[in-house]
Coordinates of N, CA and C in Angstrom, one line a residue:
Q3 N 4.7 16.4 7.4 CA 4.2 15.2 6.8 C 3.7 15.3 5.4
A4 N 3.8 14.3 4.7 CA 3.4 14.3 3.3 C 1.9 14.1 3.2
L5 N 1.3 14.7 2.2 CA -0.1 14.5 1.8 C -0.2 13.3 0.9
L6 N -0.9 12.3 1.2 CA -1.0 11.1 0.4 C -2.5 10.9 -0.1
V7 N -2.6 10.7 -1.4 CA -4.0 10.5 -2.0 C -4.0 9.2 -2.8
E8 N -4.8 8.2 -2.4 CA -4.9 7.0 -3.1 C -6.0 7.0 -4.2
S9 N -5.8 6.2 -5.1 CA -6.8 6.0 -6.2 C -6.7 4.6 -6.8
G10 N -7.7 4.2 -7.5 CA -7.6 2.9 -8.2 C -8.4 1.8 -7.6
G11 N -9.1 2.0 -6.5 CA -9.9 0.9 -5.9 C -11.1 0.7 -6.7
G12 N -11.9 -0.4 -6.4 CA -13.1 -0.7 -7.1 C -13.6 -2.1 -6.8
L13 N -14.5 -2.5 -7.6 CA -15.1 -3.8 -7.5 C -14.5 -4.7 -8.6
V14 N -14.0 -5.9 -8.3 CA -13.4 -6.8 -9.2 C -13.8 -8.3 -8.8
Q15 N -13.9 -9.1 -9.8 CA -14.2 -10.5 -9.6 C -13.0 -11.2 -9.0
A16 N -13.2 -12.3 -8.3 CA -12.1 -13.1 -7.8 C -11.3 -13.6 -9.0
G17 N -9.9 -13.5 -8.8 CA -9.0 -13.9 -9.9 C -8.6 -12.7 -10.8
G18 N -9.3 -11.6 -10.6 CA -9.0 -10.4 -11.4 C -7.8 -9.6 -10.8
S19 N -7.6 -8.4 -11.4 CA -6.5 -7.6 -11.0 C -6.9 -6.1 -10.8
L20 N -6.2 -5.4 -10.0 CA -6.4 -4.0 -9.8 C -5.0 -3.4 -9.6
R21 N -4.9 -2.1 -9.9 CA -3.7 -1.4 -9.6 C -4.0 -0.1 -8.8
L22 N -3.5 0.0 -7.6 CA -3.7 1.2 -6.8 C -2.6 2.1 -6.9
S23 N -2.9 3.4 -6.9 CA -1.9 4.4 -6.9 C -2.0 5.3 -5.7
C24 N -0.9 5.9 -5.3 CA -0.8 6.8 -4.2 C 0.1 8.0 -4.6
A25 N -0.5 9.2 -4.7 CA 0.3 10.3 -5.1 C 0.6 11.1 -3.8
A26 N 1.9 11.5 -3.7 CA 2.4 12.2 -2.5 C 2.7 13.7 -2.9
S27 N 2.5 14.6 -2.0 CA 2.9 15.9 -2.1 C 3.2 16.6 -0.8
G28 N 3.9 17.7 -0.8 CA 4.1 18.4 0.5 C 5.4 18.1 1.1
R29 N 6.1 17.0 0.8 CA 7.4 16.7 1.4 C 8.2 16.0 0.3
T30 N 9.5 15.9 0.5 CA 10.4 15.2 -0.4 C 10.0 13.7 -0.4
F31 N 9.5 13.2 -1.5 CA 9.0 11.9 -1.6 C 10.1 10.9 -1.2
T32 N 11.3 11.1 -1.7 CA 12.4 10.2 -1.4 C 12.9 10.1 0.0
D33 N 12.3 11.0 0.9 CA 12.6 10.9 2.3 C 11.9 9.8 3.0
Y34 N 10.9 9.2 2.2 CA 10.0 8.3 2.9 C 10.1 6.9 2.3
V35 N 10.1 5.9 3.3 CA 9.8 4.5 3.0 C 8.3 4.5 2.8
M36 N 7.8 3.8 1.8 CA 6.4 3.8 1.5 C 5.8 2.4 1.7
A37 N 4.5 2.4 2.1 CA 3.9 1.1 2.4 C 2.4 1.1 2.0
W38 N 1.9 -0.1 1.9 CA 0.4 -0.2 1.8 C 0.0 -1.1 3.0
F39 N -1.1 -0.6 3.6 CA -1.8 -1.4 4.6 C -3.3 -1.6 4.1
R40 N -4.0 -2.5 4.8 CA -5.4 -2.6 4.5 C -6.2 -2.9 5.8
Q41 N -7.5 -2.6 5.8 CA -8.3 -2.9 6.9 C -9.7 -3.4 6.4
A42 N -10.0 -4.6 6.8 CA -11.3 -5.2 6.5 C -12.3 -4.9 7.6
P43 N -13.6 -4.9 7.3 CA -14.6 -4.6 8.3 C -14.4 -5.5 9.6
G44 N -14.4 -4.8 10.7 CA -14.3 -5.6 12.0 C -12.9 -6.1 12.3
K45 N -11.9 -5.7 11.5 CA -10.5 -6.2 11.7 C -9.6 -5.1 11.9
E46 N -8.4 -5.4 12.5 CA -7.4 -4.3 12.6 C -6.7 -4.0 11.3
R47 N -6.1 -2.9 11.2 CA -5.4 -2.5 10.0 C -4.1 -3.4 10.0
E48 N -3.8 -4.0 8.8 CA -2.7 -4.9 8.7 C -1.8 -4.4 7.5
F49 N -0.5 -4.7 7.8 CA 0.5 -4.5 6.8 C 0.4 -5.3 5.5
V50 N 0.6 -4.7 4.4 CA 0.5 -5.5 3.1 C 1.9 -5.5 2.4
A51 N 2.5 -4.4 2.2 CA 3.8 -4.3 1.5 C 4.5 -3.0 1.8
R52 N 5.9 -3.1 1.6 CA 6.7 -1.9 1.9 C 7.8 -1.8 0.8
I53 N 8.2 -0.6 0.5 CA 9.3 -0.4 -0.5 C 10.2 0.7 0.1
T54 N 11.5 0.5 -0.2 CA 12.5 1.4 0.3 C 12.5 2.7 -0.5
R55 N 13.3 3.7 0.0 CA 13.3 5.0 -0.6 C 13.7 5.0 -2.1
S56 N 14.7 4.1 -2.4 CA 15.1 4.0 -3.8 C 14.3 3.1 -4.6
G57 N 13.5 2.3 -4.0 CA 12.7 1.3 -4.7 C 13.5 0.0 -4.9
A58 N 14.7 -0.1 -4.4 CA 15.5 -1.3 -4.6 C 15.0 -2.5 -3.9
Y59 N 14.4 -2.3 -2.7 CA 14.0 -3.4 -1.9 C 12.5 -3.4 -1.5
T60 N 11.9 -4.5 -1.5 CA 10.5 -4.6 -1.2 C 10.3 -5.7 -0.1
Y61 N 9.2 -5.6 0.6 CA 8.8 -6.6 1.6 C 7.3 -6.8 1.6
Y62 N 6.9 -8.1 1.7 CA 5.4 -8.4 1.6 C 4.9 -9.2 2.8
A63 N 3.7 -9.0 3.1 CA 3.0 -9.9 4.0 C 2.9 -11.3 3.3
D64 N 2.9 -12.3 4.1 CA 2.8 -13.7 3.5 C 1.5 -13.8 2.8
S65 N 0.5 -13.2 3.2 CA -0.8 -13.4 2.6 C -0.9 -12.9 1.2
V66 N 0.0 -12.0 0.8 CA -0.1 -11.4 -0.6 C 1.2 -11.7 -1.4
K67 N 2.2 -12.3 -0.8 CA 3.4 -12.6 -1.5 C 3.2 -13.4 -2.8
G68 N 3.7 -13.0 -3.9 CA 3.6 -13.7 -5.1 C 2.3 -13.2 -5.9
R69 N 1.5 -12.5 -5.3 CA 0.3 -11.9 -6.0 C 0.3 -10.4 -6.1
F70 N 0.9 -9.7 -5.1 CA 0.9 -8.3 -5.1 C 2.3 -7.8 -5.4
T71 N 2.4 -6.6 -6.1 CA 3.7 -6.0 -6.3 C 3.7 -4.5 -6.0
I72 N 4.6 -4.1 -5.1 CA 4.7 -2.7 -4.8 C 5.8 -2.1 -5.6
S73 N 5.6 -0.9 -6.1 CA 6.6 -0.2 -6.8 C 6.5 1.3 -6.6
R74 N 7.4 2.1 -7.0 CA 7.4 3.5 -6.9 C 8.0 4.2 -8.0
D75 N 7.5 5.4 -8.3 CA 8.1 6.3 -9.4 C 8.5 7.6 -8.7
N76 N 9.7 7.7 -8.3 CA 10.2 8.9 -7.5 C 10.0 10.2 -8.3
A77 N 10.1 10.1 -9.6 CA 10.0 11.3 -10.5 C 8.5 11.8 -10.4
K78 N 7.6 10.9 -10.2 CA 6.2 11.3 -10.1 C 5.7 11.3 -8.7
S79 N 6.5 11.0 -7.7 CA 6.1 11.0 -6.3 C 4.9 10.1 -6.1
T80 N 5.0 8.9 -6.7 CA 3.8 8.0 -6.6 C 4.3 6.6 -6.3
V81 N 3.5 6.0 -5.5 CA 3.7 4.5 -5.2 C 2.5 3.8 -5.7
Y82 N 2.8 2.5 -6.1 CA 1.7 1.7 -6.7 C 1.6 0.4 -6.0
L83 N 0.5 -0.2 -6.1 CA 0.3 -1.6 -5.6 C -0.5 -2.4 -6.7
Q84 N 0.2 -3.2 -7.4 CA -0.4 -4.1 -8.4 C -0.9 -5.3 -7.7
M85 N -2.2 -5.6 -7.9 CA -2.8 -6.7 -7.2 C -3.3 -7.7 -8.2
N86 N -2.8 -8.9 -8.3 CA -3.2 -9.9 -9.2 C -3.8 -11.1 -8.4
S87 N -4.6 -11.9 -9.1 CA -5.2 -13.2 -8.5 C -5.9 -12.8 -7.3
L88 N -6.7 -11.8 -7.3 CA -7.4 -11.3 -6.1 C -8.4 -12.3 -5.6
K89 N -8.5 -12.4 -4.3 CA -9.4 -13.3 -3.6 C -10.4 -12.5 -2.8
S90 N -11.5 -13.1 -2.4 CA -12.5 -12.4 -1.6 C -11.9 -11.9 -0.3
E91 N -10.9 -12.6 0.3 CA -10.3 -12.1 1.5 C -9.4 -10.9 1.4
D92 N -9.2 -10.5 0.1 CA -8.5 -9.2 -0.1 C -9.4 -8.0 0.0
T93 N -10.7 -8.2 0.2 CA -11.6 -7.1 0.3 C -11.3 -6.3 1.6
A94 N -11.1 -5.0 1.4 CA -10.7 -4.1 2.5 C -10.6 -2.7 1.9
V95 N -10.4 -1.8 2.9 CA -10.0 -0.4 2.5 C -8.4 -0.5 2.5
Y96 N -7.8 0.0 1.5 CA -6.4 0.0 1.3 C -5.8 1.4 1.6
Y97 N -4.8 1.5 2.4 CA -4.2 2.8 2.8 C -2.8 2.8 2.4
C98 N -2.4 3.9 1.9 CA -1.0 4.3 1.6 C -0.4 4.9 2.8
A99 N 0.9 4.6 3.1 CA 1.5 5.2 4.3 C 3.0 5.5 4.0
G100 N 3.5 6.5 4.6 CA 4.9 6.9 4.5 C 5.5 7.1 5.8
G101 N 6.8 6.7 5.9 CA 7.5 6.8 7.2 C 9.0 7.0 7.0
R102 N 9.7 7.5 8.0 CA 11.1 7.7 7.8 C 11.9 6.5 8.0
Q103 N 11.4 5.5 8.8 CA 12.2 4.4 9.2 C 11.6 3.1 8.6
G104 N 10.4 3.1 8.2 CA 9.8 1.8 7.7 C 9.4 0.9 8.8
G105 N 9.0 -0.3 8.5 CA 8.5 -1.2 9.5 C 7.2 -1.9 8.9
T106 N 6.6 -2.6 9.8 CA 5.3 -3.2 9.4 C 4.2 -2.9 10.4
S107 N 4.4 -2.0 11.3 CA 3.4 -1.6 12.3 C 2.8 -0.3 11.9
Y108 N 1.5 -0.1 12.3 CA 0.8 1.2 12.1 C 1.6 2.3 12.6
S109 N 2.2 2.2 13.8 CA 3.0 3.3 14.5 C 4.3 3.6 13.8
D110 N 4.7 2.8 12.8 CA 6.0 3.0 12.1 C 5.9 4.1 11.1
F111 N 4.6 4.5 10.7 CA 4.4 5.4 9.6 C 3.6 6.6 10.1
S112 N 4.1 7.8 9.7 CA 3.5 9.0 10.2 C 2.6 9.7 9.2
S113 N 2.6 9.3 7.9 CA 1.7 10.0 7.0 C 0.8 8.9 6.4
W114 N -0.5 9.2 6.3 CA -1.5 8.3 5.8 C -2.4 8.9 4.8
G115 N -2.8 8.1 3.8 CA -3.9 8.6 2.9 C -5.2 8.3 3.5
Q116 N -6.3 8.7 2.7 CA -7.6 8.5 3.2 C -8.2 7.1 3.0
G117 N -7.5 6.3 2.2 CA -8.0 5.0 1.9 C -8.8 4.9 0.6
T118 N -8.7 3.7 0.0 CA -9.5 3.4 -1.2 C -10.1 2.0 -1.0
Q119 N -11.4 1.8 -1.4 CA -12.1 0.6 -1.2 C -11.8 -0.4 -2.3
V120 N -11.4 -1.6 -1.9 CA -11.2 -2.7 -2.9 C -12.2 -3.8 -2.5
T121 N -13.1 -4.2 -3.4 CA -14.1 -5.2 -3.1 C -13.9 -6.3 -4.1
V122 N -13.7 -7.6 -3.7 CA -13.5 -8.7 -4.5 C -14.7 -9.6 -4.4
S123 N -15.4 -9.8 -5.5 CA -16.6 -10.7 -5.4 C -16.2 -12.1 -5.8
S124 N -16.8 -13.0 -5.1 CA -16.5 -14.4 -5.4 C -17.5 -15.1 -6.3

C-alpha cells in the first residue's frame, strides 16, 4: 500500500479557497485511482472527488460539483483538491485515498492518509 500524506488544510472564511495536497510514496503512483473523502464531526466519512490513473477523468459528489477540482501530477506523485467558494458545511477532516479500482465507498480504497482539517468560518 502507498503512504499518503495530506497538507494544506486550515481556517478560511466562507467564500474563500484552499488547495489540499496529498503526496504518495512507497508504491507506483500511477497504479492508483486517487480520491478525496471528508468526515465532519458526528458524521460518516463521505466521498468528495475521484480521479483516474491518467488524470483524464474525474468524478465529484453533487455537494462539491462546480466548486472543487481534483487533479494529479504523476511526475510528483501528488494529488490535489482545489476548493473554491467554500461553505461552512465544507468543514471537515479531509482524507486522501488510493485504490486499484476506484469507486465512491470507503471500502473501495486501500490506502489512506492521516487527514487534514479544513474549517470554514461563516
